[in-house]
Coordinates of C-alpha atoms in Angstrom, one line a residue:
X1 CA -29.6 82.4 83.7
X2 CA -29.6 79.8 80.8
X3 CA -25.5 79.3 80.3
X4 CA -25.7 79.6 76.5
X5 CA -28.0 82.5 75.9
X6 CA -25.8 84.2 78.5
X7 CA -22.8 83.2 77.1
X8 CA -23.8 83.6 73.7
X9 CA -22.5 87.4 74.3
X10 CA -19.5 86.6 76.0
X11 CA -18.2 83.9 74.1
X12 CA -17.1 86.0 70.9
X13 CA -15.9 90.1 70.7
X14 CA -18.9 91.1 68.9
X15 CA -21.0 91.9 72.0
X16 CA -18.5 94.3 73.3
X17 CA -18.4 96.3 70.8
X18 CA -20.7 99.1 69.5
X19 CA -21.8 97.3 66.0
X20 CA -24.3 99.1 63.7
X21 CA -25.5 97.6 60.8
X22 CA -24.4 97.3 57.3
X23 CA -27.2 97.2 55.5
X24 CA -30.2 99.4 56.1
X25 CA -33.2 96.9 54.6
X26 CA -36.2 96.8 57.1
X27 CA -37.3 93.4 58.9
X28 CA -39.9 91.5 56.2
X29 CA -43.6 92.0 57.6
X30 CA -46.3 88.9 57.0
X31 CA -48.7 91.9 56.8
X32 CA -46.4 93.9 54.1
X33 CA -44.7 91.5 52.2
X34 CA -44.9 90.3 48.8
X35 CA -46.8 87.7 48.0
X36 CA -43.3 85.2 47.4
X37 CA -41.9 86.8 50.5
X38 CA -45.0 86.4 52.4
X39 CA -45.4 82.5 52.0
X40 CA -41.5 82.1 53.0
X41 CA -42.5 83.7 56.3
X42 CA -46.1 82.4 56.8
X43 CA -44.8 78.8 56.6
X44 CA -41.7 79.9 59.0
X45 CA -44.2 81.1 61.4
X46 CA -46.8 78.3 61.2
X47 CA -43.9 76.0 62.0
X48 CA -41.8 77.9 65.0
X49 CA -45.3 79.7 66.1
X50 CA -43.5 83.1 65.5
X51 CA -41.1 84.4 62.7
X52 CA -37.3 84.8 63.9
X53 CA -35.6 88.1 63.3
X54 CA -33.1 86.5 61.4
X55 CA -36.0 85.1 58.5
X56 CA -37.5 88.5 58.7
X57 CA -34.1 90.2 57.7
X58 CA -33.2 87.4 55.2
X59 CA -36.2 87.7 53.6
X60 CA -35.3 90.9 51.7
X61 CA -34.0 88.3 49.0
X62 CA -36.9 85.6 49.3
X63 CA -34.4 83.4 46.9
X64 CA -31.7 83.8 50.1
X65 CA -34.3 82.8 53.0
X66 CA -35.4 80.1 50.8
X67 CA -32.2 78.4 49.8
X68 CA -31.5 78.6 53.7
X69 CA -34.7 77.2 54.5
X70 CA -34.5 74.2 51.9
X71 CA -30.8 73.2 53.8
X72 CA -31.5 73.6 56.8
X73 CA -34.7 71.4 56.5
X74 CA -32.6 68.7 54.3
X75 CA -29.8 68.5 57.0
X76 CA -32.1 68.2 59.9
X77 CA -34.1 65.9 58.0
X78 CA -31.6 63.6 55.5
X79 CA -28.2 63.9 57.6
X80 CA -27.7 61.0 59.8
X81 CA -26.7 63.0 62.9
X82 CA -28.7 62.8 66.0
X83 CA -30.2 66.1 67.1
X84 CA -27.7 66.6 69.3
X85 CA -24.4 65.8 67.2
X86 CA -26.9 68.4 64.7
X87 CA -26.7 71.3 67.7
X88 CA -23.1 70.0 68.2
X89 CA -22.7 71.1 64.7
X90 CA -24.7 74.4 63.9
X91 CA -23.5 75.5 67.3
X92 CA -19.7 75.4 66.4
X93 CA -20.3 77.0 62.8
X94 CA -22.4 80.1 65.1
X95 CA -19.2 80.0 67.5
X96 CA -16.5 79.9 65.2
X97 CA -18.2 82.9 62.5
X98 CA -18.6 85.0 65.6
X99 CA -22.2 84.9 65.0
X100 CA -24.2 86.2 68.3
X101 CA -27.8 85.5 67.5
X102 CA -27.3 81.9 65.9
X103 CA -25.1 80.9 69.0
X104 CA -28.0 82.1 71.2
X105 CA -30.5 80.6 69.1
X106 CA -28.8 76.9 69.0
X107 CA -27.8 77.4 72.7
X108 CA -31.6 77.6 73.5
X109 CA -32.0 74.7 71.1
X110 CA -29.5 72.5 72.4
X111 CA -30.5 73.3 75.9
X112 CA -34.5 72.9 75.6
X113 CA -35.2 70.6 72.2
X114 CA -32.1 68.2 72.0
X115 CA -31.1 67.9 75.2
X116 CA -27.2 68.6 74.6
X117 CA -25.8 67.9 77.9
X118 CA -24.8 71.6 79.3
X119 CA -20.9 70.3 79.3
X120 CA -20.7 70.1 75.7
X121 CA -22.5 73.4 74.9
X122 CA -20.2 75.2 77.6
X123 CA -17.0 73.7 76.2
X124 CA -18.1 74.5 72.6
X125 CA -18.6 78.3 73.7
X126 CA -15.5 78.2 75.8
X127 CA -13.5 76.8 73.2
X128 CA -12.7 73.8 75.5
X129 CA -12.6 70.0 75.5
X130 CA -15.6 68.0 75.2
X131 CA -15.7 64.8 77.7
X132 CA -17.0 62.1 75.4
X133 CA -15.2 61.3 72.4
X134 CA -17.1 60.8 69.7
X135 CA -18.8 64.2 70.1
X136 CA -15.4 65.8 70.7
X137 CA -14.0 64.5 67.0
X138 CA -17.6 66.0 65.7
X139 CA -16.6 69.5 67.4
X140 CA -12.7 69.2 66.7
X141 CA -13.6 68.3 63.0
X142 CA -16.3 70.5 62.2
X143 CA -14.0 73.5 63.7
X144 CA -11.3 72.2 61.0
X145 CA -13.6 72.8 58.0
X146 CA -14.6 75.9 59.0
X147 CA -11.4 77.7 60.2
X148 CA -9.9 75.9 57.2
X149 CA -12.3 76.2 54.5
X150 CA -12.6 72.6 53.6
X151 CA -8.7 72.0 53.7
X152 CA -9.3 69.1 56.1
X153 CA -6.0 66.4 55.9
X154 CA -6.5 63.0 54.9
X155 CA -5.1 62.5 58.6
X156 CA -8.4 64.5 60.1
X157 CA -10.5 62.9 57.9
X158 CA -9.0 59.4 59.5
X159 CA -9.4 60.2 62.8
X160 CA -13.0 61.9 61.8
X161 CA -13.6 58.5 60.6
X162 CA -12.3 56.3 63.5
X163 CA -14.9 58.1 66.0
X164 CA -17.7 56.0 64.3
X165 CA -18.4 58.9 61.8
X166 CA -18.7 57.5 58.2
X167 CA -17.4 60.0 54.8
X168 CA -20.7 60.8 54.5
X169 CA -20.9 62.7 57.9
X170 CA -18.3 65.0 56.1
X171 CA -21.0 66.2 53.7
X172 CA -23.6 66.7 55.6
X173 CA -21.3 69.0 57.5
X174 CA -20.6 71.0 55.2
X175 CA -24.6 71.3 54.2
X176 CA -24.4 72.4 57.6
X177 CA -21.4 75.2 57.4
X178 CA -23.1 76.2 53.8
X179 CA -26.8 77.1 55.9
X180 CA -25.4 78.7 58.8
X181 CA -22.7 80.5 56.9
X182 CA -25.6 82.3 55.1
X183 CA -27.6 83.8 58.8
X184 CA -24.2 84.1 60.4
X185 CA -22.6 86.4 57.4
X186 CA -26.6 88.1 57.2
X187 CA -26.6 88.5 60.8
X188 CA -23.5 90.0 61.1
X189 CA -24.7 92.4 57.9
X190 CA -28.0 93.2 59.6
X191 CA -26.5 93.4 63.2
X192 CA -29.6 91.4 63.8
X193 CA -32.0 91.5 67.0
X194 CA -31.1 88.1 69.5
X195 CA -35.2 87.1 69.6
X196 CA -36.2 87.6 73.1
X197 CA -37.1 83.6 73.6
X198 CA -33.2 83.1 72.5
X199 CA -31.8 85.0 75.4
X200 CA -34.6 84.9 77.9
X201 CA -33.7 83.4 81.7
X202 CA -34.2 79.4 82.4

């Protein structure tokens, strides 16, 4: 079994409990949509071929699935992290929120689109240490911010810094905590549906 979708249950509490949702709004239809809500989604599915169940749920506020959309294109796009320090980071905001479906989904990315070696994505779901050093102080520091809320000390910052990061790196982390902050909090609202291509068998 792929180790991150399977662990993606074990790794935080939520799995073994009963959860229901919070809010009762139905999954977003291409077919039933409005017409704002419908583009959102038709341009989600023409670029991922299919339309996550996350979009589907967000998309009851086309303004929220938008903003989401518009960030996390920006920080895959503008933030000077290679793909895998990116999966490094969206992986350890899904881990740390307690956020099932985005710690499958990034699993499945980091495993099968940025080719994060399976050592780092174990450790990050085990809450352990990751071998190489500069993607440890990306882990270690990107934890900080979000068990912290920011409150980072000029002392992290430093040794942020003295991994080869620049200050800038600090922003585009928190572009990154701001995005996945929104599907982690919505998933945890919708109790959403782990898409079956997240948590199928390698």
């Amino acid at each position: 079994m792929n180790t991150c979708s399977a662990a993606s249950c074990t790794a935080t509490s939520a799995c073994a409990a009963n959860h229901h949702p919070a809010l009762d709004l139905p999954a977003q239809r291409i077919d039933t949509a409005e017409a704002r809500t419908r583009t959102l989604l038709e341009t989600a599915h023409s670029k991922l071929g299919f339309i996550p169940n996350t979009y589907a749920y967000m998309a009851n506020a086309p303004h929220l699935l938008e903003t989401y959309l518009l960030g996390y294109d920006r920080f895959r796009t503008d933030s000077g992290l290679t793909p895998v320090e990116q999966e490094i980071v969206l992986l350890t905001v899904s881990r740390e929120n307690q956020c099932d479906y985005c710690t499958a989904a990034h699993c499945f990315m980091a495993d099968n689109m940025a080719q994060v070696p399976r050592a780092v994505t174990q450790a990050i779901l085990d809450q352990g240490e990751i071998p190489e050093p500069r993607l440890r102080a990306l882990h270690q520091f990107t934890r900080v911010l979000v068990d912290r809320r920011g409150k980072a000390s000029r002392e992290e910052v430093a040794a942020f810094l003295a991994a080869g990061y620049e200050q800038r790196h600090v922003l585009d982390i928190l572009l990154a905590i701001a995005v996945k902050t929104i599907s982690n909090y919505a998933n945890h609202l919708f109790d959403t549906p782990i898409d079956d291509l997240f948590g199928a068998k390698q």
